[in-house]
Short mmCIF file of C-alpha atoms and ligand atoms in Angstrom, two decimals:
data_model
loop_
_atom_site.label_atom_id
_atom_site.label_comp_id
_atom_site.label_asym_id
_atom_site.label_seq_id
_atom_site.Cartn_x
_atom_site.Cartn_y
_atom_site.Cartn_z
CA MET A 24 0.21 -0.15 0.31
CA TYR A 25 0.76 3.35 -0.46
CA GLY A 26 2.87 5.43 2.70
CA CYS A 27 0.63 7.41 5.24
CA ILE A 28 1.13 10.21 7.76
CA SER A 29 2.37 7.95 10.49
CA GLU A 30 5.77 7.66 8.50
CA GLY A 31 6.11 11.28 8.93
CA CYS A 32 6.25 12.70 5.57
CA ILE A 33 3.59 15.40 6.33
CA ALA A 34 5.77 17.42 8.68
CA LEU A 35 7.89 18.42 5.57
CA GLU A 36 7.22 21.66 4.08
CA TYR A 37 6.64 21.97 0.44
CA ILE A 38 6.94 24.13 -2.18
CA LEU A 39 4.34 24.54 -4.62
CA TYR A 40 4.50 25.02 -8.64
CA PRO A 41 1.08 24.97 -10.17
CA GLY A 42 2.40 25.07 -13.78
CA CYS A 43 1.45 27.19 -16.99
CA LEU A 44 -2.32 26.01 -17.54
CA SER A 45 -3.47 25.86 -13.70
CA SER A 46 -1.80 29.30 -13.19
CA THR A 47 -3.40 31.33 -16.05
CA ASP A 48 -6.57 29.62 -17.16
CA GLN A 49 -7.54 26.84 -14.53
CA TYR A 50 -7.88 28.43 -11.92
CA GLN A 51 -10.41 26.04 -9.97
CA TYR A 52 -7.50 23.59 -9.90
CA GLU A 53 -4.91 25.86 -8.10
CA LEU A 54 -7.66 27.41 -6.05
CA SER A 55 -9.19 23.99 -4.97
CA VAL A 56 -5.48 22.41 -4.42
CA VAL A 57 -4.46 25.65 -2.14
CA ASN A 58 -7.80 25.30 0.11
CA VAL A 59 -7.65 21.55 0.40
CA LEU A 60 -3.76 21.57 1.25
CA LYS A 61 -4.73 24.56 3.94
CA SER A 62 -7.71 22.65 5.14
CA LEU A 63 -5.29 19.20 5.47
CA ASN A 64 -2.59 21.33 7.68
CA VAL A 65 -0.14 20.93 4.90
CA ASP A 66 2.72 23.64 4.57
CA PHE A 67 3.24 25.22 1.59
CA SER A 68 4.61 28.05 -0.10
CA TYR A 69 4.85 28.99 -3.94
CA ALA A 70 8.10 28.63 -5.77
CA GLU A 71 9.30 32.16 -7.34
CA ASN A 72 11.26 32.86 -10.38
CA VAL A 73 9.72 29.56 -12.36
CA ASN A 74 8.94 28.99 -15.74
CA CYS A 75 7.14 26.63 -17.90
CA CYS A 76 8.65 23.12 -17.85
CA GLY A 77 8.89 23.28 -21.80
CA LEU A 78 6.87 20.10 -22.62
CA PRO A 79 4.53 21.71 -24.66
CA LEU A 80 7.00 23.28 -26.74
CA ARG A 81 9.53 19.79 -27.25
CA SER A 82 7.74 19.92 -30.84
CA ILE A 83 9.61 23.20 -31.77
CA ASN A 84 13.25 21.75 -30.21
CA SER A 85 14.03 19.21 -28.05
CA TYR A 86 16.75 21.49 -26.43
CA GLY A 87 14.46 24.05 -25.71
CA TRP A 88 12.56 21.94 -23.57
CA VAL A 89 15.47 20.42 -21.92
CA TYR A 90 16.77 24.29 -21.09
CA LEU A 91 13.10 24.86 -19.57
CA SER A 92 12.83 21.41 -17.71
CA ALA A 93 16.57 21.88 -16.14
CA ARG A 94 16.05 25.92 -15.37
CA LEU A 95 12.63 25.14 -13.50
CA MET A 96 14.39 22.12 -11.61
CA SER A 97 17.48 24.48 -10.78
CA VAL A 98 15.16 26.94 -9.11
CA MET A 99 13.41 24.81 -7.23
CA GLU A 100 16.13 22.89 -5.89
CA SER A 101 17.43 26.17 -4.29
CA TYR A 102 14.33 25.71 -1.70
CA GLY A 103 15.74 22.45 -0.26
CA LYS A 104 12.16 21.61 -0.01
CA PRO A 105 9.96 18.85 -2.33
CA CYS A 106 8.03 20.40 -4.92
CA ILE A 107 4.19 19.75 -5.31
CA LEU A 108 3.48 19.46 -9.07
CA LEU A 109 -0.38 20.11 -10.57
CA CYS A 110 0.27 19.04 -13.95
CA ASN A 111 0.83 15.72 -15.52
CA TRP A 112 3.09 17.31 -18.07
CA CYS A 113 5.06 19.16 -15.69
CA HIS A 114 5.67 16.02 -13.64
CA ALA A 115 6.65 13.54 -16.69
CA SER A 116 8.82 16.48 -18.37
CA LEU A 117 10.84 16.90 -14.93
CA SER A 118 11.11 12.76 -14.79
CA TYR A 119 12.31 12.85 -18.29
CA VAL A 120 14.47 15.58 -18.30
CA LYS A 121 16.12 14.45 -14.87
CA LYS A 122 16.88 10.97 -16.63
CA LEU A 123 18.04 12.72 -19.72
CA LEU A 124 20.64 14.61 -17.84
CA ASN A 125 21.89 12.23 -15.18
CA ASN A 126 23.10 9.90 -18.43
CA ASN A 127 24.33 12.41 -20.86
CA GLU A 128 27.14 14.56 -19.32
CA ALA A 129 27.65 16.70 -22.62
CA LEU A 130 23.99 17.77 -22.25
CA MET A 131 24.15 18.22 -18.75
CA SER A 132 27.10 20.49 -19.02
CA TRP A 133 25.72 22.49 -22.01
CA VAL A 134 22.77 22.86 -19.79
CA ASN A 135 24.64 24.06 -16.84
CA ASP A 136 26.46 26.68 -19.01
CA LEU A 137 23.49 28.23 -19.98
CA LEU A 138 21.87 28.39 -16.45
CA ALA A 139 25.16 29.86 -15.21
CA ARG A 140 24.60 33.09 -16.95
CA GLU A 141 21.72 33.44 -14.44
CA GLY A 142 23.69 32.04 -11.62
CA LEU A 143 21.71 29.01 -11.53
CA ARG A 144 23.15 25.26 -11.36
CA TYR A 145 21.21 22.06 -11.91
CA LYS A 146 22.32 19.57 -9.37
CA GLY A 147 19.85 16.79 -9.83
CA ASP A 148 18.61 16.23 -6.34
CA LEU A 149 15.06 17.80 -6.48
CA LYS A 150 12.32 15.64 -4.85
CA PHE A 151 8.89 16.34 -6.73
CA LYS A 152 5.60 15.05 -6.37
CA HIS A 153 2.11 15.35 -8.22
CA ILE A 154 -0.19 16.40 -5.89
CA ILE A 155 -2.09 12.81 -6.61
CA GLN A 156 0.80 11.02 -5.48
CA LEU A 157 1.12 13.53 -2.50
CA LEU A 158 -2.12 12.80 -1.44
CA CYS A 159 -1.90 9.05 -1.61
CA GLU A 160 1.79 8.84 -0.38
CA ASP A 161 2.31 11.87 2.50
CA ILE A 162 -1.05 12.43 3.36
CA GLY A 163 -2.48 8.92 3.23
CA PHE A 164 -6.02 7.38 2.92
CA GLU A 165 -6.36 7.20 6.62
CA MET A 166 -6.12 10.96 7.14
CA LEU A 167 -8.12 11.43 4.66
CA ARG A 168 -10.83 9.27 5.15
CA SER A 169 -11.28 10.63 8.71
CA SER A 170 -11.22 14.19 7.56
CA VAL A 171 -14.37 13.42 5.31
CA LYS A 172 -17.42 14.88 6.17
CA ARG A 173 -19.56 14.46 2.86
CA GLU A 174 -19.61 11.14 1.69
CA PHE A 175 -20.32 10.66 -2.00
CA LYS A 176 -22.21 6.98 -1.27
CA GLY A 177 -24.12 6.02 -4.33
CA PHE A 178 -22.46 8.02 -6.79
CA LYS A 179 -20.04 6.44 -9.76
CA PHE A 180 -17.53 8.72 -11.45
CA SER A 181 -15.34 8.28 -14.30
CA VAL A 182 -11.96 8.33 -13.15
CA HIS A 183 -9.59 10.02 -16.07
CA PRO A 184 -5.74 10.06 -14.55
CA GLY A 185 -4.60 11.61 -17.64
CA CYS A 186 -1.72 9.95 -20.51
CA LEU A 187 1.33 11.44 -18.99
CA TYR A 188 0.31 10.31 -15.05
CA PHE A 189 0.99 6.73 -16.09
CA ARG A 190 2.47 6.77 -19.39
CA PRO A 191 5.34 6.27 -20.47
CA ASN A 192 6.68 3.71 -18.42
CA ASP A 193 10.65 3.89 -19.16
CA ILE A 194 10.83 7.31 -17.49
CA GLY A 195 9.41 6.27 -14.53
CA ARG A 196 6.13 7.16 -13.61
CA PRO A 197 4.06 7.54 -10.22
CA ASP A 198 1.57 4.81 -11.32
CA ASP A 199 1.11 1.62 -13.11
CA SER A 200 1.17 1.91 -16.66
CA HIS A 201 -1.52 -0.74 -17.39
CA GLU A 202 -3.88 -0.19 -14.59
CA PRO A 203 -3.21 3.30 -12.44
CA ARG A 204 -4.91 3.09 -9.35
CA MET A 205 -3.86 6.11 -7.49
CA LEU A 206 -6.91 8.26 -8.43
CA MET A 207 -9.19 5.27 -8.33
CA ASP A 208 -8.37 4.79 -4.61
CA LEU A 209 -8.62 8.59 -3.85
CA VAL A 210 -12.04 8.53 -5.49
CA LYS A 211 -13.37 5.32 -3.46
CA VAL A 212 -12.10 6.76 -0.37
CA LEU A 213 -14.49 9.39 -0.53
CA GLY A 214 -17.24 6.56 -0.92
CA ALA A 215 -18.04 6.66 -4.52
CA ASP A 216 -17.80 3.84 -6.99
CA ALA A 217 -15.11 4.61 -9.73
CA GLU A 218 -14.75 3.36 -13.21
CA LEU A 219 -11.19 3.72 -15.23
CA CYS A 220 -10.54 5.38 -18.32
CA LEU A 221 -7.42 5.55 -19.94
CA ASP A 222 -8.16 7.37 -23.21
CA CYS A 223 -6.28 10.71 -24.08
CA CYS A 224 -8.11 14.14 -23.66
CA GLY A 225 -6.77 15.16 -27.19
CA TRP A 226 -5.19 18.52 -26.00
CA ALA A 227 -1.78 17.99 -27.95
CA ILE A 228 -3.35 17.38 -31.16
CA TYR A 229 -5.93 20.11 -30.40
CA ASN A 230 -2.93 22.55 -31.24
CA THR A 231 -2.63 21.66 -34.60
CA ASN A 232 -5.84 20.44 -35.52
CA THR A 233 -9.07 21.38 -33.52
CA SER A 234 -11.88 19.49 -34.80
CA THR A 235 -9.71 15.96 -33.84
CA GLY A 236 -8.84 17.15 -30.47
CA LEU A 237 -12.55 18.29 -29.54
CA THR A 238 -13.92 15.18 -31.10
CA LEU A 239 -11.30 12.80 -28.63
CA ALA A 240 -12.73 15.15 -25.96
CA GLY A 241 -16.05 15.00 -26.84
CA ASN A 242 -15.94 10.80 -27.38
CA ARG A 243 -14.49 10.63 -23.71
CA ILE A 244 -16.90 12.87 -22.41
CA LYS A 245 -19.70 10.20 -23.99
CA LEU A 246 -18.15 7.45 -22.30
CA ALA A 247 -19.02 8.64 -19.04
CA SER A 248 -22.65 9.41 -19.80
CA LYS A 249 -23.96 6.90 -17.03
CA THR A 250 -21.84 8.38 -14.18
CA ASP A 251 -22.22 11.20 -12.27
CA GLY A 252 -19.12 12.98 -13.66
CA ILE A 253 -15.58 12.83 -14.94
CA VAL A 254 -12.88 13.33 -12.17
CA ILE A 255 -9.75 14.46 -13.51
CA SER A 256 -6.20 15.49 -12.12
CA CYS A 257 -4.37 17.39 -15.04
CA PRO A 258 -5.20 20.81 -16.39
CA HIS A 259 -4.92 19.68 -20.06
CA GLY A 260 -8.05 17.18 -19.42
CA GLY A 261 -9.77 20.45 -17.72
CA ILE A 262 -8.89 22.56 -20.97
CA MET A 263 -10.25 20.16 -23.17
CA MET A 264 -13.24 18.20 -21.41
CA ASP A 265 -14.44 21.26 -19.18
CA LYS A 266 -13.36 24.59 -20.56
CA ASN A 267 -14.15 22.97 -24.22
CA TYR A 268 -17.23 20.91 -23.06
CA GLU A 269 -20.01 22.36 -25.13
CA GLU A 270 -17.79 22.40 -28.13
CA ALA A 271 -16.73 18.87 -27.48
CA CYS A 272 -19.78 17.59 -27.17
CA LYS A 273 -21.31 19.37 -30.30
CA VAL A 274 -18.17 17.90 -32.29
CA SER A 275 -18.85 14.63 -31.38
CA GLY A 276 -22.58 14.61 -31.44
CA PHE A 277 -23.41 14.17 -27.80
CA LYS A 278 -26.31 15.57 -25.73
CA GLY A 279 -26.01 14.96 -21.98
CA ASP A 280 -24.97 16.52 -18.74
CA VAL A 281 -21.35 15.17 -17.27
CA PRO A 282 -19.74 17.14 -14.91
CA VAL A 283 -16.12 17.38 -15.22
CA LEU A 284 -14.06 18.50 -12.01
CA TYR A 285 -10.75 18.09 -10.53
CA TYR A 286 -10.18 15.51 -7.84
CA THR A 287 -9.34 18.05 -5.46
CA GLN A 288 -12.48 19.94 -6.04
CA LEU A 289 -14.52 16.53 -5.07
CA LEU A 290 -12.17 16.21 -2.24
CA GLY A 291 -12.88 19.67 -1.18
CA LEU A 292 -16.53 19.04 -1.18
CA ALA A 293 -16.14 15.97 0.85
CA ILE A 294 -14.09 17.65 3.51
CA GLY A 295 -16.41 20.37 4.20
CA LEU A 296 -15.32 23.02 1.61
CA SER A 297 -18.01 25.28 -0.04
CA PRO A 298 -18.68 24.89 -3.91
CA ARG A 299 -16.86 28.24 -3.95
CA GLU A 300 -14.22 27.28 -1.82
CA VAL A 301 -13.19 24.99 -4.48
CA ALA A 302 -14.04 27.14 -7.32
CA LEU A 303 -16.98 25.25 -9.03
CA ASN A 304 -18.52 28.47 -10.47
CA LEU A 305 -15.25 28.60 -12.67
CA ASN A 306 -16.21 24.99 -14.56
CA LYS A 307 -18.06 25.22 -17.61
CA SER A 308 -19.29 21.44 -17.71
CA PRO A 309 -22.51 21.27 -15.78
CA VAL A 310 -21.18 20.87 -12.50
CA ASN A 311 -24.51 22.02 -10.91
CA VAL A 312 -25.73 18.62 -11.73
CA LEU A 313 -23.55 17.48 -9.11
CA THR A 314 -23.83 20.10 -6.63
CA CYS A 315 -27.77 19.49 -7.12
CA LYS A 316 -27.39 15.94 -6.04
CA LEU A 317 -25.63 16.78 -3.30
CA GLY A 318 -27.98 19.24 -2.14
CA ILE A 319 -25.35 22.09 -1.75
CA MET B 24 14.80 -5.10 -55.28
CA TRP B 25 16.88 -6.18 -52.55
CA ALA B 26 19.58 -4.30 -53.88
CA ASP B 27 17.51 -0.97 -53.80
CA VAL B 28 16.38 -1.80 -49.98
CA THR B 29 20.17 -2.01 -49.02
CA VAL B 30 20.97 1.32 -50.70
CA LEU B 31 17.64 2.91 -49.12
CA SER B 32 19.17 1.04 -45.91
CA GLU B 33 22.64 2.39 -46.12
CA LYS B 34 21.29 5.86 -46.99
CA ALA B 35 18.73 5.91 -44.00
CA SER B 36 21.84 4.64 -41.70
CA VAL B 37 23.62 7.72 -42.53
CA GLU B 38 20.56 10.03 -42.28
CA LEU B 39 19.57 8.57 -39.22
CA VAL B 40 23.09 9.02 -37.20
CA ARG B 41 23.13 12.60 -38.66
CA ARG B 42 19.30 13.71 -38.07
CA LEU B 43 17.52 11.37 -35.54
CA ASN B 44 20.50 11.10 -33.36
CA TYR B 45 20.98 14.66 -33.32
CA PHE B 46 19.13 14.24 -29.88
CA PRO B 47 19.35 11.51 -27.36
CA SER B 48 15.66 10.24 -27.63
CA ASN B 49 16.15 6.47 -27.58
CA VAL B 50 14.70 6.07 -31.13
CA ASN B 51 15.52 2.51 -32.34
CA VAL B 52 13.86 2.21 -35.94
CA PHE B 53 15.81 -0.76 -36.78
CA ALA B 54 14.62 -2.77 -34.17
CA CYS B 55 10.72 -2.45 -35.70
CA LEU B 56 9.23 -5.89 -36.10
CA GLN B 57 6.30 -4.03 -38.38
CA CYS B 58 4.23 -5.90 -35.84
CA GLY B 59 1.61 -3.03 -35.97
CA LYS B 60 0.96 -2.98 -32.05
CA CYS B 61 1.78 0.67 -31.85
CA THR B 62 -0.93 1.37 -34.78
CA SER B 63 -3.77 -0.51 -33.33
CA GLY B 64 -3.86 1.04 -30.17
CA CYS B 65 -3.12 4.72 -31.64
CA THR B 66 -5.41 7.47 -30.39
CA VAL B 67 -5.82 9.14 -33.95
CA MET B 68 -5.15 6.51 -36.07
CA VAL B 69 -8.83 6.60 -37.14
CA LEU B 70 -9.33 10.27 -36.86
CA MET B 71 -6.23 11.04 -38.85
CA GLU B 72 -5.37 7.98 -40.59
CA ASN B 73 -1.77 8.14 -38.83
CA PHE B 74 -0.36 4.78 -38.77
CA PRO B 75 2.74 5.21 -36.76
CA HIS B 76 4.02 1.79 -37.86
CA LYS B 77 4.27 3.14 -41.31
CA VAL B 78 6.18 6.08 -40.14
CA VAL B 79 8.78 3.74 -38.39
CA ASP B 80 9.49 1.97 -41.61
CA MET B 81 9.45 4.82 -44.10
CA VAL B 82 12.32 6.45 -41.45
CA ARG B 83 14.17 3.17 -41.78
CA LEU B 84 13.90 3.07 -45.36
CA GLY B 85 15.82 6.73 -45.49
CA LEU B 86 12.26 8.49 -46.62
CA VAL B 87 12.73 11.19 -44.08
CA PRO B 88 12.20 13.71 -46.37
CA GLU B 89 9.05 12.71 -48.06
CA LEU B 90 7.77 12.54 -44.33
CA LEU B 91 9.06 16.15 -43.62
CA LYS B 92 7.08 17.42 -46.62
CA SER B 93 3.75 15.42 -45.30
CA ASP B 94 1.52 16.65 -42.41
CA VAL B 95 1.84 13.17 -40.94
CA ILE B 96 4.43 14.35 -38.24
CA TRP B 97 1.92 16.72 -37.06
CA ALA B 98 -0.98 14.02 -36.50
CA CYS B 99 -0.05 12.50 -33.24
CA THR B 100 -1.45 13.71 -29.96
CA GLN B 101 1.68 12.35 -27.84
CA CYS B 102 -0.57 9.86 -25.58
CA GLN B 103 2.37 7.65 -25.42
CA LYS B 104 0.19 4.68 -25.68
CA CYS B 105 2.44 3.37 -28.60
CA ARG B 106 5.44 3.83 -26.52
CA ASP B 107 4.51 1.66 -23.86
CA ALA B 108 2.85 -0.92 -26.23
CA CYS B 109 5.82 -1.30 -28.43
CA PRO B 110 7.50 -4.77 -27.56
CA GLN B 111 11.14 -3.67 -29.22
CA LYS B 112 11.24 -0.24 -27.63
CA VAL B 113 11.26 1.31 -31.22
CA ASN B 114 9.60 4.51 -29.44
CA PRO B 115 7.15 5.85 -32.10
CA SER B 116 6.08 9.00 -30.11
CA GLU B 117 9.80 9.90 -30.05
CA VAL B 118 10.02 9.60 -33.85
CA PHE B 119 7.22 12.16 -34.10
CA ILE B 120 9.01 14.50 -32.04
CA VAL B 121 12.34 13.89 -33.82
CA LEU B 122 10.71 14.66 -37.12
CA ARG B 123 9.08 17.72 -35.90
CA ASN B 124 12.32 19.02 -34.60
CA ILE B 125 14.34 18.27 -37.82
CA SER B 126 11.21 20.05 -40.05
CA ILE B 127 11.78 23.05 -37.92
CA ILE B 128 15.42 23.20 -37.90
CA GLY B 129 15.39 22.76 -41.59
CA GLY B 130 13.28 25.88 -42.12
CA GLY B 131 9.73 23.93 -42.11
CA SER B 132 6.86 25.97 -40.76
CA VAL B 133 5.50 25.92 -37.25
CA PRO B 134 2.27 25.69 -36.37
CA ASP B 135 0.69 28.64 -35.21
CA THR B 136 -0.12 27.51 -31.55
CA TYR B 137 3.63 26.71 -31.28
CA THR B 138 4.51 30.09 -32.32
CA SER B 139 2.13 31.79 -30.04
CA MET B 140 3.19 29.62 -26.95
CA LEU B 141 7.09 30.17 -27.60
CA SER B 142 6.36 33.84 -27.91
CA LYS B 143 4.29 33.97 -24.70
CA VAL B 144 7.05 31.72 -22.74
CA LEU B 145 9.77 34.71 -24.17
CA GLU B 146 7.45 37.05 -22.79
CA TYR B 147 6.03 35.67 -19.28
CA GLY B 148 7.83 32.45 -18.82
CA PHE B 149 4.56 30.58 -19.40
CA ILE B 150 2.80 29.37 -22.37
CA GLN B 151 -0.04 31.96 -21.90
CA ASP B 152 -0.31 34.87 -19.95
CA ALA B 153 -3.01 34.88 -16.95
CA ILE B 154 -6.39 35.00 -18.67
CA GLU B 155 -10.04 36.26 -17.18
CA ILE B 156 -12.52 33.42 -16.82
CA VAL B 157 -16.25 34.23 -16.45
CA GLY B 158 -17.47 32.11 -13.93
CA SER B 159 -21.30 30.46 -14.08
CA ASP B 160 -22.27 33.80 -11.85
CA SER B 161 -21.59 35.84 -14.72
CA LEU B 162 -18.64 37.69 -12.80
CA THR B 163 -15.37 37.67 -14.39
CA TYR B 164 -12.37 36.55 -12.27
CA ASP B 165 -8.53 37.09 -12.34
CA ARG B 166 -6.21 35.53 -10.15
CA LEU B 167 -6.34 38.74 -7.85
CA LYS B 168 -9.91 38.61 -7.48
CA LEU B 169 -9.74 34.78 -6.67
CA GLY B 170 -6.82 35.85 -3.87
CA LEU B 171 -4.44 33.98 -5.73
CA SER B 172 -0.70 35.38 -5.69
CA GLN B 173 0.89 37.02 -9.09
CA LEU B 174 2.62 34.65 -11.40
CA ASN B 175 6.04 34.56 -10.55
CA GLY B 176 7.80 34.18 -13.69
CA PRO B 177 11.65 34.22 -14.19
CA LYS B 178 13.30 37.17 -12.59
CA ASP B 179 16.22 37.98 -15.04
CA MET B 180 14.13 38.04 -18.04
CA ASP B 181 16.55 39.10 -20.59
CA THR B 182 18.88 36.31 -19.58
CA PHE B 183 16.07 34.02 -19.64
CA GLN B 184 15.09 35.05 -23.38
CA ALA B 185 18.52 34.83 -24.34
CA ASN B 186 19.11 31.36 -23.16
CA CYS B 187 15.75 30.61 -24.85
CA MET B 188 16.85 31.83 -28.16
CA ASP B 189 20.32 29.72 -27.70
CA ALA B 190 18.37 26.78 -26.83
CA PHE B 191 15.55 26.97 -29.42
CA GLN B 192 17.87 27.54 -31.95
CA ARG B 193 20.29 24.60 -31.10
CA GLY B 194 20.88 22.32 -34.19
CA ALA B 195 19.90 24.73 -36.73
S1 LIG C 413 4.53 -1.53 -31.80
FE1 LIG C 413 7.02 -1.14 -32.53
S2 LIG C 413 8.00 -3.06 -33.16
FE2 LIG C 413 5.72 -3.03 -33.72
S3 LIG C 413 5.71 -2.20 -35.70
FE3 LIG C 413 5.25 -0.68 -33.86
S4 LIG C 413 7.32 0.27 -33.49
FE4 LIG C 413 7.44 -1.61 -34.83
S1 LIG C 414 2.12 8.94 -29.26
FE1 LIG C 414 1.23 9.40 -31.38
S2 LIG C 414 1.48 8.07 -32.53
FE2 LIG C 414 1.79 7.20 -30.55
S3 LIG C 414 -0.32 6.08 -30.03
FE3 LIG C 414 -0.46 8.25 -29.35
S4 LIG C 414 -1.26 9.67 -30.99
FE4 LIG C 414 -0.54 7.77 -32.15
#
């Protein structure tokens, strides 16, 4: 099983890096994370002097990507604290670049020469965790279970961990590449039933082919039509399935109400936060269906 | 016929060493069995007629210039399913990335969204500036109104930009 609070990890203080999309667009993710962490008494502060991990720009030039991820890690290393990430892409990017740099001295010295111009140096000892990993491993299920004030008994959610949380296996991912279970377990601990979906939300192709991206998102939403909603934990899924809800449903010919929300929003509601405190008013999918069912 | 393939393969090897391996990305097209597992699970196979095993085979045959002329190199959503499914660790998803990189280094056009994201990174450090969101209550929200701290982009923006320019032009 995962680690838990009794192993003492929670005494740590963390630094938070929300990433581009959560901090410029998907505010409901960042805000719900902040309020959930506060409620669970987790100490954290924001990392400063940070930048995009570069993964979205990898298609342009892989060296640009390596520089951006290495810079981000070198800045966060200087805090000497473990880092919390909210985005699957950030987490995959840092994991991948860390592995590349560890195995390639020429790449390492190239990137450190660039970083030196800013007085930075990449050492390679940053510890970072995705918020989902942190909830499973550092906070633990016992603590979560005991914090639940509003159970989701009788609800069934379609769980969407998102591609890069569990793929590709060879760069080292937090969860099993064929049967990721962290997000499933986190939903179940709130009393709800959960079914797993490993599909892609289509964000990356949306950049070059809008209709294909929306079709992928719409088809994914359709798959959840018999559930109480889709639970996500990556802002790319949030953009595609929540922000683009209407368009995605239209493109794929789906008519129906499927709330799409972040796990931290669901968790927040479960531990007694108000819909406002998890910023449900910023979601574009019909989350009111869910709050009506809950009577809040 | 066999002779042609050999010639193509030799050409491909030279081309591959020079181009595909310009970046350490674990691409191993010569190990491909053409089993089609990558294609059978590909997220966009049906929607975009993307057949990753064919792309891998074309690279192996030295048909990189043909691929660079085609839109197929952008028809991949980087879901990494093929990478995990491949029994030979060929890494098809990475082949797409390397082809895109090579295309752009060679002067090929950059899709608009990518140009825009790069310019925002150069300006703010992030792929977009913080936007305003209209909530379901019809009110407009930004970070300040939500009680979130301001964005903490790079402090020494000039050096950051210069470094980005260097890094993003490497290989050109
Ligand atoms: S799965 Fe791997 S070995 Fe099979 S066709 Fe695709 S790239 Fe080749
Ligand atoms: S990474 Fe690209 S080529 Fe591979 S399965 Fe996904 S969409 Fe298809």
